[in-house]
mmCIF file of N, CA and C in Angstrom:
data_model
loop_
_atom_site.group_PDB
_atom_site.id
_atom_site.type_symbol
_atom_site.label_atom_id
_atom_site.label_comp_id
_atom_site.label_asym_id
_atom_site.label_seq_id
_atom_site.Cartn_x
_atom_site.Cartn_y
_atom_site.Cartn_z
ATOM 1 N N GLU A 17 112.661 101.453 102.145
ATOM 2 C CA GLU A 17 113.374 101.876 101.035
ATOM 3 C C GLU A 17 113.846 100.646 100.206
ATOM 4 N N PRO A 18 113.681 100.673 98.835
ATOM 5 C CA PRO A 18 114.242 99.518 98.078
ATOM 6 C C PRO A 18 115.793 99.592 98.295
ATOM 7 N N GLY A 19 116.173 98.328 98.049
ATOM 8 C CA GLY A 19 117.895 98.357 98.095
ATOM 9 C C GLY A 19 118.035 96.908 97.579
ATOM 10 N N THR A 20 119.191 96.300 98.118
ATOM 11 C CA THR A 20 119.804 95.096 97.650
ATOM 12 C C THR A 20 118.831 93.965 97.732
ATOM 13 N N HIS A 21 118.142 93.793 98.792
ATOM 14 C CA HIS A 21 117.282 92.710 98.974
ATOM 15 C C HIS A 21 115.821 93.043 98.998
ATOM 16 N N THR A 22 115.464 94.222 98.657
ATOM 17 C CA THR A 22 114.115 94.691 98.642
ATOM 18 C C THR A 22 113.869 95.264 97.333
ATOM 19 N N CYS A 23 112.699 95.349 96.883
ATOM 20 C CA CYS A 23 112.171 96.077 95.549
ATOM 21 C C CYS A 23 110.687 96.408 95.663
ATOM 22 N N TRP A 24 110.271 97.252 94.747
ATOM 23 C CA TRP A 24 108.891 97.705 94.618
ATOM 24 C C TRP A 24 108.274 96.489 93.542
ATOM 25 N N ALA A 25 107.205 96.129 93.818
ATOM 26 C CA ALA A 25 106.378 95.223 92.894
ATOM 27 C C ALA A 25 104.763 95.142 93.113
ATOM 28 N N PHE A 26 104.306 94.728 92.114
ATOM 29 C CA PHE A 26 102.808 95.044 92.084
ATOM 30 C C PHE A 26 102.105 93.619 92.383
ATOM 31 N N HIS A 27 100.859 93.637 92.891
ATOM 32 C CA HIS A 27 100.073 92.560 93.317
ATOM 33 C C HIS A 27 98.642 92.846 92.872
ATOM 34 N N GLY A 28 97.953 92.034 92.068
ATOM 35 C CA GLY A 28 96.666 92.236 91.687
ATOM 36 C C GLY A 28 95.777 91.051 92.534
ATOM 37 N N ALA A 29 94.551 91.480 92.707
ATOM 38 C CA ALA A 29 93.793 90.590 93.457
ATOM 39 C C ALA A 29 92.333 91.138 93.343
ATOM 40 N N SER A 30 91.378 90.383 93.695
ATOM 41 C CA SER A 30 89.881 90.835 93.648
ATOM 42 C C SER A 30 89.716 92.048 94.711
ATOM 43 N N ALA A 31 88.718 92.753 94.553
ATOM 44 C CA ALA A 31 88.544 93.886 95.520
ATOM 45 C C ALA A 31 88.461 93.579 96.915
ATOM 46 N N GLU A 32 87.679 92.371 97.066
ATOM 47 C CA GLU A 32 87.676 91.777 98.522
ATOM 48 C C GLU A 32 89.044 91.514 99.032
ATOM 49 N N ALA A 33 89.860 90.920 98.178
ATOM 50 C CA ALA A 33 91.239 90.526 98.864
ATOM 51 C C ALA A 33 92.173 91.549 98.968
ATOM 52 N N VAL A 34 91.979 92.531 98.106
ATOM 53 C CA VAL A 34 92.766 93.767 98.256
ATOM 54 C C VAL A 34 92.220 94.508 99.746
ATOM 55 N N GLU A 35 91.105 94.650 99.846
ATOM 56 C CA GLU A 35 90.459 95.244 101.141
ATOM 57 C C GLU A 35 91.027 94.302 102.413
ATOM 58 N N SER A 36 91.057 93.109 102.138
ATOM 59 C CA SER A 36 91.475 92.330 103.331
ATOM 60 C C SER A 36 92.904 92.487 103.761
ATOM 61 N N VAL A 37 93.764 92.654 102.519
ATOM 62 C CA VAL A 37 95.161 92.656 102.847
ATOM 63 C C VAL A 37 95.450 94.137 103.379
ATOM 64 N N VAL A 38 94.571 95.193 103.064
ATOM 65 C CA VAL A 38 94.978 96.530 103.325
ATOM 66 C C VAL A 38 94.413 96.661 104.926
ATOM 67 N N LEU A 39 93.318 96.141 105.281
ATOM 68 C CA LEU A 39 92.759 96.198 106.598
ATOM 69 C C LEU A 39 93.265 95.464 107.516
ATOM 70 N N ASP A 40 93.763 94.228 107.192
ATOM 71 C CA ASP A 40 94.444 93.358 108.086
ATOM 72 C C ASP A 40 95.688 93.646 108.658
ATOM 73 N N PRO A 41 96.146 93.696 109.895
ATOM 74 C CA PRO A 41 97.366 94.074 110.239
ATOM 75 C C PRO A 41 98.577 92.987 109.774
ATOM 76 N N ALA A 42 98.151 91.757 109.659
ATOM 77 C CA ALA A 42 98.975 90.825 109.139
ATOM 78 C C ALA A 42 99.312 91.023 107.562
ATOM 79 N N GLY A 43 98.481 91.774 106.861
ATOM 80 C CA GLY A 43 98.787 91.910 105.494
ATOM 81 C C GLY A 43 98.390 90.752 104.650
ATOM 82 N N PHE A 44 99.455 90.290 103.908
ATOM 83 C CA PHE A 44 99.267 89.248 103.044
ATOM 84 C C PHE A 44 99.317 87.807 103.856
ATOM 85 N N GLN A 45 98.788 87.017 103.279
ATOM 86 C CA GLN A 45 98.578 85.621 104.056
ATOM 87 C C GLN A 45 99.004 84.575 102.946
ATOM 88 N N PRO A 46 100.379 84.256 102.938
ATOM 89 C CA PRO A 46 100.704 83.393 101.731
ATOM 90 C C PRO A 46 100.031 81.969 101.748
ATOM 91 N N CYS A 47 99.539 81.503 102.891
ATOM 92 C CA CYS A 47 98.815 80.335 102.889
ATOM 93 C C CYS A 47 97.427 80.405 102.309
ATOM 94 N N MET A 48 97.051 81.746 102.068
ATOM 95 C CA MET A 48 95.634 81.788 101.383
ATOM 96 C C MET A 48 95.900 82.153 99.938
ATOM 97 N N ALA A 49 97.085 82.283 99.697
ATOM 98 C CA ALA A 49 97.460 82.703 98.232
ATOM 99 C C ALA A 49 97.345 81.667 97.171
ATOM 100 N N GLY A 50 97.139 82.087 95.933
ATOM 101 C CA GLY A 50 97.019 81.109 94.879
ATOM 102 C C GLY A 50 95.614 80.749 94.447
ATOM 103 N N SER A 51 94.659 81.544 94.932
ATOM 104 C CA SER A 51 93.276 81.158 94.703
ATOM 105 C C SER A 51 93.015 80.951 93.324
ATOM 106 N N ARG A 52 93.710 81.410 92.394
ATOM 107 C CA ARG A 52 93.382 81.211 90.898
ATOM 108 C C ARG A 52 93.771 79.967 90.435
ATOM 109 N N GLY A 53 94.511 79.063 91.284
ATOM 110 C CA GLY A 53 94.717 77.688 91.058
ATOM 111 C C GLY A 53 96.064 77.446 90.262
ATOM 112 N N ALA A 54 96.818 78.572 89.813
ATOM 113 C CA ALA A 54 97.930 78.508 89.108
ATOM 114 C C ALA A 54 99.174 78.985 90.024
ATOM 115 N N SER A 55 100.022 78.048 90.083
ATOM 116 C CA SER A 55 101.320 78.382 90.887
ATOM 117 C C SER A 55 102.576 77.752 90.129
ATOM 118 N N PRO A 56 102.907 78.358 89.134
ATOM 119 C CA PRO A 56 103.901 77.770 88.215
ATOM 120 C C PRO A 56 105.353 77.824 88.901
ATOM 121 N N TRP A 57 105.648 78.806 89.815
ATOM 122 C CA TRP A 57 106.826 78.767 90.637
ATOM 123 C C TRP A 57 106.745 78.532 92.010
ATOM 124 N N GLY A 58 105.805 77.817 92.340
ATOM 125 C CA GLY A 58 105.386 77.348 93.845
ATOM 126 C C GLY A 58 104.515 78.111 94.525
ATOM 127 N N PRO A 59 104.042 77.607 95.651
ATOM 128 C CA PRO A 59 103.207 78.211 96.435
ATOM 129 C C PRO A 59 103.580 79.689 97.166
ATOM 130 N N GLY A 60 102.892 80.389 97.323
ATOM 131 C CA GLY A 60 103.127 81.823 98.070
ATOM 132 C C GLY A 60 102.371 82.964 97.370
ATOM 133 N N THR A 61 102.748 83.996 97.688
ATOM 134 C CA THR A 61 102.111 85.347 97.253
ATOM 135 C C THR A 61 102.892 85.671 96.082
ATOM 136 N N TYR A 62 102.310 85.824 94.895
ATOM 137 C CA TYR A 62 102.981 86.335 93.766
ATOM 138 C C TYR A 62 102.889 87.962 93.595
ATOM 139 N N PHE A 63 104.071 88.484 93.076
ATOM 140 C CA PHE A 63 104.128 89.853 92.852
ATOM 141 C C PHE A 63 104.865 90.122 91.489
ATOM 142 N N ALA A 64 104.553 90.975 90.850
ATOM 143 C CA ALA A 64 105.200 91.236 89.371
ATOM 144 C C ALA A 64 105.992 92.685 89.498
ATOM 145 N N ARG A 65 107.085 92.411 88.880
ATOM 146 C CA ARG A 65 108.101 93.614 88.689
ATOM 147 C C ARG A 65 107.403 94.895 88.072
ATOM 148 N N ASP A 66 106.500 94.576 87.048
ATOM 149 C CA ASP A 66 106.005 95.584 86.276
ATOM 150 C C ASP A 66 104.323 95.475 86.425
ATOM 151 N N ALA A 67 103.931 96.768 86.560
ATOM 152 C CA ALA A 67 102.396 96.943 86.599
ATOM 153 C C ALA A 67 101.867 96.330 85.591
ATOM 154 N N ARG A 68 102.330 96.626 84.323
ATOM 155 C CA ARG A 68 101.642 96.135 82.984
ATOM 156 C C ARG A 68 101.402 94.629 83.151
ATOM 157 N N TYR A 69 102.067 93.731 83.745
ATOM 158 C CA TYR A 69 101.961 92.400 83.910
ATOM 159 C C TYR A 69 100.643 92.209 84.401
ATOM 160 N N VAL A 70 100.634 92.882 85.668
ATOM 161 C CA VAL A 70 99.233 92.550 86.486
ATOM 162 C C VAL A 70 98.025 93.249 85.869
ATOM 163 N N ALA A 71 98.286 94.286 85.188
ATOM 164 C CA ALA A 71 97.012 94.788 84.573
ATOM 165 C C ALA A 71 96.637 94.307 83.305
ATOM 166 N N GLU A 72 97.378 93.755 82.559
ATOM 167 C CA GLU A 72 97.237 93.028 81.272
ATOM 168 C C GLU A 72 97.025 91.637 81.322
ATOM 169 N N GLY A 73 97.493 91.021 82.592
ATOM 170 C CA GLY A 73 97.385 89.509 82.781
ATOM 171 C C GLY A 73 95.974 89.229 83.351
ATOM 172 N N GLY A 74 94.946 90.181 83.673
ATOM 173 C CA GLY A 74 93.733 89.784 84.288
ATOM 174 C C GLY A 74 93.804 89.542 85.793
ATOM 175 N N PHE A 75 94.775 90.125 86.367
ATOM 176 C CA PHE A 75 95.029 89.901 87.856
ATOM 177 C C PHE A 75 94.305 90.995 88.745
ATOM 178 N N CYS A 76 93.953 92.140 88.091
ATOM 179 C CA CYS A 76 93.372 93.181 88.814
ATOM 180 C C CYS A 76 91.783 92.933 89.180
ATOM 181 N N GLY A 77 91.614 93.528 90.324
ATOM 182 C CA GLY A 77 90.129 93.346 90.770
ATOM 183 C C GLY A 77 89.421 94.596 90.353
ATOM 184 N N LEU A 78 87.942 94.584 90.277
ATOM 185 C CA LEU A 78 87.241 95.706 90.140
ATOM 186 C C LEU A 78 86.730 96.275 91.249
ATOM 187 N N ALA A 79 86.944 97.735 91.344
ATOM 188 C CA ALA A 79 86.253 98.493 92.483
ATOM 189 C C ALA A 79 84.678 98.731 92.139
ATOM 190 N N ALA A 80 84.110 99.058 93.160
ATOM 191 C CA ALA A 80 82.555 99.374 93.115
ATOM 192 C C ALA A 80 82.357 100.371 91.966
ATOM 193 N N ASP A 81 83.242 101.396 91.626
ATOM 194 C CA ASP A 81 82.905 102.431 90.709
ATOM 195 C C ASP A 81 83.410 101.836 89.428
ATOM 196 N N GLY A 82 83.879 100.541 89.129
ATOM 197 C CA GLY A 82 84.314 100.199 87.891
ATOM 198 C C GLY A 82 85.757 100.351 87.596
ATOM 199 N N SER A 83 86.514 100.946 88.455
ATOM 200 C CA SER A 83 87.921 101.043 88.143
ATOM 201 C C SER A 83 88.597 99.869 88.354
ATOM 202 N N LYS A 84 89.764 99.565 88.033
ATOM 203 C CA LYS A 84 90.694 98.337 88.369
ATOM 204 C C LYS A 84 91.541 98.887 89.420
ATOM 205 N N GLN A 85 92.031 97.743 90.083
ATOM 206 C CA GLN A 85 92.942 98.036 91.502
ATOM 207 C C GLN A 85 94.065 97.049 91.426
ATOM 208 N N MET A 86 95.165 97.612 91.915
ATOM 209 C CA MET A 86 96.265 96.623 92.231
ATOM 210 C C MET A 86 96.903 97.306 93.487
ATOM 211 N N LEU A 87 97.914 96.578 94.276
ATOM 212 C CA LEU A 87 98.691 97.046 95.152
ATOM 213 C C LEU A 87 100.012 97.193 94.697
ATOM 214 N N MET A 88 100.664 98.389 95.042
ATOM 215 C CA MET A 88 102.267 98.635 94.845
ATOM 216 C C MET A 88 102.664 98.294 96.302
ATOM 217 N N CYS A 89 103.614 97.324 96.379
ATOM 218 C CA CYS A 89 104.193 96.833 97.696
ATOM 219 C C CYS A 89 105.595 96.945 97.637
ATOM 220 N N LEU A 90 106.182 97.270 98.838
ATOM 221 C CA LEU A 90 107.659 96.998 99.084
ATOM 222 C C LEU A 90 107.929 95.527 99.517
ATOM 223 N N VAL A 91 108.678 94.837 98.842
ATOM 224 C CA VAL A 91 108.612 93.412 99.177
ATOM 225 C C VAL A 91 110.250 93.186 99.411
ATOM 226 N N ALA A 92 110.618 92.207 100.494
ATOM 227 C CA ALA A 92 111.833 91.847 100.920
ATOM 228 C C ALA A 92 112.079 90.375 100.188
ATOM 229 N N ILE A 93 112.808 90.522 99.147
ATOM 230 C CA ILE A 93 113.052 89.169 98.542
ATOM 231 C C ILE A 93 114.380 88.519 99.163
ATOM 232 N N GLY A 94 115.051 89.240 99.829
ATOM 233 C CA GLY A 94 116.288 88.528 100.397
ATOM 234 C C GLY A 94 117.119 87.921 99.341
ATOM 235 N N VAL A 95 117.609 86.639 99.422
ATOM 236 C CA VAL A 95 118.381 85.814 98.545
ATOM 237 C C VAL A 95 117.390 84.853 97.875
ATOM 238 N N PRO A 96 117.033 84.964 96.550
ATOM 239 C CA PRO A 96 115.952 84.349 95.918
ATOM 240 C C PRO A 96 116.537 82.943 95.328
ATOM 241 N N CYS A 97 115.847 82.141 95.049
ATOM 242 C CA CYS A 97 116.089 80.806 94.299
ATOM 243 C C CYS A 97 115.215 80.771 93.133
ATOM 244 N N LEU A 98 115.449 79.961 92.220
ATOM 245 C CA LEU A 98 114.357 79.856 90.935
ATOM 246 C C LEU A 98 113.258 79.126 91.610
ATOM 247 N N GLY A 99 112.100 79.720 91.348
ATOM 248 C CA GLY A 99 110.926 78.912 91.699
ATOM 249 C C GLY A 99 110.650 77.633 91.059
ATOM 250 N N ASP A 100 109.878 76.731 91.859
ATOM 251 C CA ASP A 100 109.529 75.405 91.436
ATOM 252 C C ASP A 100 108.268 74.935 92.255
ATOM 253 N N PRO A 101 107.317 74.489 91.528
ATOM 254 C CA PRO A 101 106.041 73.957 92.148
ATOM 255 C C PRO A 101 106.306 73.023 93.106
ATOM 256 N N LYS A 102 107.478 72.259 93.037
ATOM 257 C CA LYS A 102 107.724 71.069 93.805
ATOM 258 C C LYS A 102 108.308 71.760 95.379
ATOM 259 N N HIS A 103 108.354 73.031 95.463
ATOM 260 C CA HIS A 103 108.995 73.576 96.750
ATOM 261 C C HIS A 103 107.827 73.315 97.809
ATOM 262 N N ASN A 104 106.709 73.433 97.543
ATOM 263 C CA ASN A 104 105.547 73.044 98.515
ATOM 264 C C ASN A 104 105.770 74.023 99.834
ATOM 265 N N GLY A 105 106.029 75.225 99.447
ATOM 266 C CA GLY A 105 106.049 76.066 100.639
ATOM 267 C C GLY A 105 107.283 76.220 101.461
ATOM 268 N N VAL A 106 108.229 75.258 101.218
ATOM 269 C CA VAL A 106 109.563 75.151 101.835
ATOM 270 C C VAL A 106 110.585 75.293 100.891
ATOM 271 N N LEU A 107 111.363 76.338 100.950
ATOM 272 C CA LEU A 107 112.328 76.474 99.974
ATOM 273 C C LEU A 107 113.646 75.822 100.237
ATOM 274 N N PRO A 108 114.498 75.677 99.381
ATOM 275 C CA PRO A 108 115.729 74.756 99.439
ATOM 276 C C PRO A 108 116.623 75.560 100.325
ATOM 277 N N PHE A 109 117.681 74.719 100.780
ATOM 278 C CA PHE A 109 118.782 75.323 101.503
ATOM 279 C C PHE A 109 119.775 75.955 100.540
ATOM 280 N N ARG A 110 120.410 77.161 100.955
ATOM 281 C CA ARG A 110 121.395 77.723 100.055
ATOM 282 C C ARG A 110 122.631 77.394 100.762
ATOM 283 N N GLN A 111 122.856 77.261 101.922
ATOM 284 C CA GLN A 111 123.855 76.801 102.759
ATOM 285 C C GLN A 111 123.436 76.368 104.216
ATOM 286 N N LYS A 112 123.227 75.266 104.559
ATOM 287 C CA LYS A 112 122.686 74.744 105.734
ATOM 288 C C LYS A 112 123.285 75.595 106.968
ATOM 289 N N PRO A 113 122.477 75.969 107.793
ATOM 290 C CA PRO A 113 121.141 75.780 107.959
ATOM 291 C C PRO A 113 120.244 77.012 107.350
ATOM 292 N N HIS A 114 120.837 77.616 106.369
ATOM 293 C CA HIS A 114 120.149 78.942 105.844
ATOM 294 C C HIS A 114 119.372 78.439 104.587
ATOM 295 N N ARG A 115 118.249 78.901 104.366
ATOM 296 C CA ARG A 115 117.302 78.684 103.315
ATOM 297 C C ARG A 115 117.380 79.967 102.486
ATOM 298 N N TYR A 116 116.959 79.797 101.174
ATOM 299 C CA TYR A 116 116.592 80.869 100.122
ATOM 300 C C TYR A 116 115.379 81.723 101.007
ATOM 301 N N ASN A 117 115.209 82.952 100.626
ATOM 302 C CA ASN A 117 114.371 83.656 101.207
ATOM 303 C C ASN A 117 112.951 83.869 100.484
ATOM 304 N N SER A 118 112.997 83.778 99.101
ATOM 305 C CA SER A 118 111.827 83.992 98.073
ATOM 306 C C SER A 118 112.258 83.074 96.949
ATOM 307 N N SER A 119 111.275 83.129 96.001
ATOM 308 C CA SER A 119 111.704 82.474 94.722
ATOM 309 C C SER A 119 111.345 83.417 93.567
ATOM 310 N N VAL A 120 111.858 83.256 92.474
ATOM 311 C CA VAL A 120 111.610 84.084 91.350
ATOM 312 C C VAL A 120 111.567 83.317 89.978
ATOM 313 N N ASP A 121 110.956 83.938 88.961
ATOM 314 C CA ASP A 121 110.828 83.163 87.745
ATOM 315 C C ASP A 121 112.071 83.070 86.984
ATOM 316 N N SER A 122 113.089 84.003 87.246
ATOM 317 C CA SER A 122 114.372 83.925 86.507
ATOM 318 C C SER A 122 115.433 84.551 87.488
ATOM 319 N N LEU A 123 116.508 84.039 87.553
ATOM 320 C CA LEU A 123 117.532 84.594 88.451
ATOM 321 C C LEU A 123 118.395 85.786 87.630
ATOM 322 N N ALA A 124 118.369 85.813 86.450
ATOM 323 C CA ALA A 124 119.149 86.714 85.839
ATOM 324 C C ALA A 124 118.258 88.002 85.448
ATOM 325 N N ASP A 125 117.131 87.887 85.432
ATOM 326 C CA ASP A 125 116.189 89.103 85.191
ATOM 327 C C ASP A 125 114.792 88.702 85.788
ATOM 328 N N PRO A 126 114.693 88.665 87.007
ATOM 329 C CA PRO A 126 113.039 88.392 87.515
ATOM 330 C C PRO A 126 112.155 89.360 87.243
ATOM 331 N N GLU A 127 111.078 88.798 86.782
ATOM 332 C CA GLU A 127 109.851 89.518 86.590
ATOM 333 C C GLU A 127 108.797 89.098 87.562
ATOM 334 N N ILE A 128 108.714 88.030 88.213
ATOM 335 C CA ILE A 128 107.811 87.572 89.170
ATOM 336 C C ILE A 128 108.625 87.098 90.492
ATOM 337 N N TYR A 129 108.195 87.581 91.617
ATOM 338 C CA TYR A 129 108.780 87.375 93.020
ATOM 339 C C TYR A 129 107.541 86.452 93.649
ATOM 340 N N VAL A 130 107.915 85.438 94.307
ATOM 341 C CA VAL A 130 106.986 84.718 95.013
ATOM 342 C C VAL A 130 107.480 84.571 96.635
ATOM 343 N N LEU A 131 106.778 85.159 97.361
ATOM 344 C CA LEU A 131 107.054 85.215 98.724
ATOM 345 C C LEU A 131 106.232 84.103 99.740
ATOM 346 N N GLN A 132 106.879 83.492 100.468
ATOM 347 C CA GLN A 132 106.315 82.581 101.216
ATOM 348 C C GLN A 132 106.097 83.054 102.887
ATOM 349 N N HIS A 133 106.544 84.082 103.130
ATOM 350 C CA HIS A 133 106.399 84.710 104.537
ATOM 351 C C HIS A 133 105.418 85.951 104.689
ATOM 352 N N ALA A 134 104.473 86.043 105.331
ATOM 353 C CA ALA A 134 103.490 86.984 105.503
ATOM 354 C C ALA A 134 104.219 88.357 105.859
ATOM 355 N N GLY A 135 105.260 88.500 106.521
ATOM 356 C CA GLY A 135 105.908 89.767 106.866
ATOM 357 C C GLY A 135 106.843 90.277 105.903
ATOM 358 N N ALA A 136 107.008 89.482 104.754
ATOM 359 C CA ALA A 136 107.846 89.911 103.818
ATOM 360 C C ALA A 136 107.294 91.036 102.678
ATOM 361 N N SER A 137 106.209 91.387 102.805
ATOM 362 C CA SER A 137 105.600 92.423 101.873
ATOM 363 C C SER A 137 104.867 93.373 102.720
ATOM 364 N N LEU A 138 105.014 94.736 102.218
ATOM 365 C CA LEU A 138 104.290 95.818 102.842
ATOM 366 C C LEU A 138 103.251 96.480 101.586
ATOM 367 N N PRO A 139 102.110 96.315 101.937
ATOM 368 C CA PRO A 139 101.222 97.059 100.797
ATOM 369 C C PRO A 139 101.245 98.485 100.966
ATOM 370 N N ALA A 140 101.936 99.286 100.154
ATOM 371 C CA ALA A 140 102.088 100.689 100.383
ATOM 372 C C ALA A 140 101.124 101.603 99.725
ATOM 373 N N TYR A 141 100.679 101.197 98.456
ATOM 374 C CA TYR A 141 99.892 102.242 97.707
ATOM 375 C C TYR A 141 98.795 101.275 96.957
ATOM 376 N N LEU A 142 97.682 101.831 97.029
ATOM 377 C CA LEU A 142 96.466 101.140 96.169
ATOM 378 C C LEU A 142 96.475 102.109 94.753
ATOM 379 N N VAL A 143 96.772 101.416 93.801
ATOM 380 C CA VAL A 143 96.613 101.838 92.431
ATOM 381 C C VAL A 143 95.413 101.674 91.756
ATOM 382 N N SER A 144 94.464 102.715 91.439
ATOM 383 C CA SER A 144 93.289 102.521 90.858
ATOM 384 C C SER A 144 93.560 103.141 89.457
ATOM 385 N N PHE A 145 92.761 102.620 88.518
ATOM 386 C CA PHE A 145 92.932 103.165 86.953
ATOM 387 C C PHE A 145 91.799 102.446 86.274
ATOM 388 N N ARG A 146 91.471 103.170 85.082
ATOM 389 C CA ARG A 146 90.620 102.681 84.097
ATOM 390 C C ARG A 146 91.163 102.226 82.904
#
C-alpha cells in the first residue's frame, strides 16, 4: 500500500522486457536498465509518476496484438535525493553511514523516480491500451 516512502508509478519497456520483469522472480534488474542510452538522473530503473509521461514519451512497448503496454508498479522510494548522472549507481550519504534510497528529478514535485535496488519495485499491473 502506498504511503510516506512508497508510491505508485509507471514503467514502460519493450514487450520482451515487460515479459522478463513479470516472469522473473527478481523483477526489475537496475544493472540492465537504461538500454535506451539516456540516464539524465543517473543509472537505475526509471519510473514515472504519470502514465501519460510513459505513453507519450515513446517508452511503451508494443504487444503482439498491436496494443501498447506499460507496468504500474508499487515503488519504495524511501528518502530520495536529487538525481545526477555522476552517481554511477552509488547514491550519496544523507547522514553517514546511511545513504539516500533513490533519486528523483525534483525534490519539490518529483515526476521521475530512479531506483538502484532490484527489490525496491513491485510490478503490480500490466496496463494495455491502444
